[in-house]
Amino acid sequence: MNPSWKPPQEPFVKVNFDVTFKLTLHQSCSGFVVRNSRGLVLGSGTVFHNFISDSFAAEAIAYLQALIFSQEIGFTHVQVEGDSRTTIAKINQVLPDFLDMSTYIEEIKIKSCHFQHISFHHVDRRANMVAHMVAKERMVINEDRFWVEDLPAVVEVFLARDLLGLR
């Protein structure tokens, strides 16, 4: 598995998602970032969630938030990446299961129908650091946030690292 972020080919955008999860509080923060074929940020966001049963459900919710944002912005050709092998495997699975995350997985599959082309891929954590840091930023700020053509300033160093890797 490649440890660096790779851009999508036109006309696709790449949506990376990740989560921070506090088991003792049953809380999570979703983070996602949408980038184009040159690695430029088209949008990002971070959302807080209460009453989350486990880390698998937290990852699925982060994925769902990323899809909702991508759909609302109007992207139609999307490659989705996350570092949760279980979440990606469940989304690509044909038969339903009965884990706590299954409701979110079914919602993801329904939302996926709104895109002309969509694919789901598991990536190394190092290739997903921008999304991870966006999720961590929600722990610091006291409200959900969405950015168009931008992301939190503290995450820019991770974006710069990804862009250097493209050269």
Coordinates of C-alpha atoms in Angstrom, one line a residue:
M1 CA 0.0 0.0 0.0
N2 CA 1.3 3.4 -1.0
P3 CA 2.0 5.7 2.0
S4 CA 1.5 8.9 0.1
W5 CA -1.5 10.7 -1.3
K6 CA -2.1 10.3 -5.0
P7 CA -4.3 12.7 -7.0
P8 CA -7.3 11.4 -9.0
Q9 CA -7.5 11.6 -12.8
E10 CA -9.8 14.2 -14.4
P11 CA -12.8 14.5 -14.1
F12 CA -12.7 12.8 -10.7
V13 CA -12.2 14.5 -7.3
K14 CA -10.7 12.6 -4.4
V15 CA -12.5 12.7 -1.1
N16 CA -10.5 11.5 1.9
F17 CA -12.3 11.0 5.3
D18 CA -11.2 10.1 8.8
V19 CA -12.4 10.3 12.4
T20 CA -11.3 10.9 15.9
F21 CA -13.2 8.8 18.4
K22 CA -13.5 9.1 22.2
L23 CA -14.7 5.7 23.4
T24 CA -15.3 6.7 27.0
L25 CA -17.5 9.7 26.0
H26 CA -19.1 7.9 22.9
Q27 CA -18.2 11.0 20.8
S28 CA -16.5 11.3 17.4
C29 CA -15.4 14.1 15.1
S30 CA -15.6 13.5 11.3
G31 CA -13.1 15.1 9.0
F32 CA -13.0 15.2 5.2
V33 CA -11.2 16.9 2.4
V34 CA -12.0 17.1 -1.3
R35 CA -9.1 17.6 -3.8
N36 CA -8.7 17.8 -7.5
S37 CA -6.2 16.2 -9.9
R38 CA -3.6 18.8 -9.0
G39 CA -4.1 18.2 -5.3
L40 CA -5.8 21.6 -4.7
V41 CA -8.4 21.7 -2.0
L42 CA -12.0 22.1 -3.3
G43 CA -13.6 21.8 0.1
S44 CA -13.3 20.3 3.6
G45 CA -15.3 20.0 6.8
T46 CA -15.4 18.7 10.3
V47 CA -18.5 17.6 12.2
F48 CA -19.0 16.5 15.9
H49 CA -21.2 13.5 16.8
N50 CA -22.6 12.3 20.1
F51 CA -23.8 8.8 21.2
I52 CA -21.5 6.8 18.9
S53 CA -21.3 3.2 19.8
D54 CA -17.8 2.2 18.5
S55 CA -15.0 3.3 16.2
F56 CA -16.5 1.4 13.2
A57 CA -19.7 3.4 13.4
A58 CA -17.6 6.6 13.8
E59 CA -15.7 5.8 10.6
A60 CA -18.9 5.1 8.7
I61 CA -20.5 8.4 9.9
A62 CA -17.4 10.3 8.8
Y63 CA -17.7 8.6 5.4
L64 CA -21.4 9.6 5.2
Q65 CA -20.6 13.2 6.1
A66 CA -18.0 13.3 3.3
L67 CA -20.5 12.0 0.8
I68 CA -23.2 14.5 1.8
F69 CA -20.8 17.4 1.5
S70 CA -19.5 16.2 -1.9
Q71 CA -23.1 15.8 -3.2
E72 CA -24.2 19.2 -1.9
I73 CA -21.2 20.9 -3.6
G74 CA -22.2 19.2 -6.8
F75 CA -19.4 16.7 -7.5
T76 CA -20.4 13.8 -9.8
H77 CA -17.2 11.8 -10.2
V78 CA -15.8 10.9 -6.9
Q79 CA -13.1 8.6 -5.5
V80 CA -13.4 8.1 -1.8
E81 CA -10.5 7.1 0.4
G82 CA -10.2 6.2 4.1
D83 CA -7.8 4.4 6.3
S84 CA -10.5 2.1 7.9
R85 CA -10.2 -1.2 6.1
T86 CA -13.3 -2.5 7.7
T87 CA -15.5 0.5 6.6
I88 CA -14.3 0.3 3.0
A89 CA -14.8 -3.5 3.0
K90 CA -18.3 -3.2 4.3
I91 CA -19.2 -0.6 1.7
N92 CA -17.9 -2.7 -1.1
Q93 CA -19.7 -5.8 0.3
V94 CA -22.9 -6.9 -1.5
L95 CA -24.6 -8.6 1.4
P96 CA -25.8 -6.6 4.4
D97 CA -24.6 -7.4 7.9
F98 CA -26.0 -6.5 11.3
L99 CA -23.2 -4.6 13.0
D100 CA -23.9 -1.2 14.6
M101 CA -22.5 0.5 11.5
S102 CA -24.8 -1.3 9.1
T103 CA -27.4 1.5 9.1
Y104 CA -24.7 4.0 8.1
I105 CA -23.3 1.7 5.5
E106 CA -26.8 1.3 3.9
E107 CA -27.2 5.1 3.9
I108 CA -23.8 5.5 2.2
K109 CA -24.9 3.0 -0.5
I110 CA -28.1 5.0 -1.0
K111 CA -26.2 8.3 -1.2
S112 CA -23.7 6.8 -3.6
C113 CA -26.4 6.4 -6.2
H114 CA -26.5 10.2 -6.6
F115 CA -23.1 10.2 -8.2
Q116 CA -22.4 9.4 -11.8
H117 CA -19.2 7.6 -10.9
I118 CA -18.0 6.6 -7.4
S119 CA -15.4 4.3 -6.0
F120 CA -14.2 3.4 -2.5
H121 CA -10.6 2.6 -1.6
H122 CA -8.6 1.8 1.5
V123 CA -5.4 3.8 1.9
D124 CA -2.5 3.9 4.3
R125 CA -2.9 6.2 7.3
R126 CA 0.0 8.4 6.0
A127 CA -1.9 9.0 2.7
N128 CA -4.9 10.1 4.8
M129 CA -3.3 12.6 7.2
V130 CA -4.9 15.7 5.9
A131 CA -8.4 14.3 6.6
H132 CA -7.2 13.0 9.9
M133 CA -5.9 16.4 11.0
V134 CA -9.2 18.1 9.9
A135 CA -11.0 15.6 12.1
K136 CA -8.7 16.4 15.0
E137 CA -9.3 20.2 14.5
R138 CA -13.0 19.7 15.5
M139 CA -11.8 18.9 19.0
V140 CA -10.3 22.4 19.2
I141 CA -13.0 24.5 17.6
N142 CA -16.5 24.5 19.3
E143 CA -18.6 24.2 16.2
D144 CA -19.0 22.2 13.0
R145 CA -17.3 23.9 10.1
F146 CA -17.2 23.6 6.4
W147 CA -14.7 25.3 4.0
V148 CA -15.0 25.8 0.3
E149 CA -11.6 25.8 -1.5
D150 CA -9.9 25.9 1.9
L151 CA -9.2 24.0 5.1
P152 CA -8.1 24.8 8.6
A153 CA -4.8 26.6 8.8
V154 CA -3.2 24.1 11.1
V155 CA -3.7 21.4 8.4
E156 CA -1.8 23.2 5.7
V157 CA 1.5 21.7 6.6
F158 CA 0.1 18.2 5.9
L159 CA -1.3 19.4 2.6
A160 CA 2.1 20.9 1.7
R161 CA 3.7 17.5 2.4
D162 CA 1.3 15.8 0.1
L163 CA 1.8 18.3 -2.7
L164 CA 5.6 18.0 -2.4
G165 CA 5.2 14.2 -2.9
L166 CA 3.5 14.9 -6.2
R167 CA 6.6 16.5 -7.7

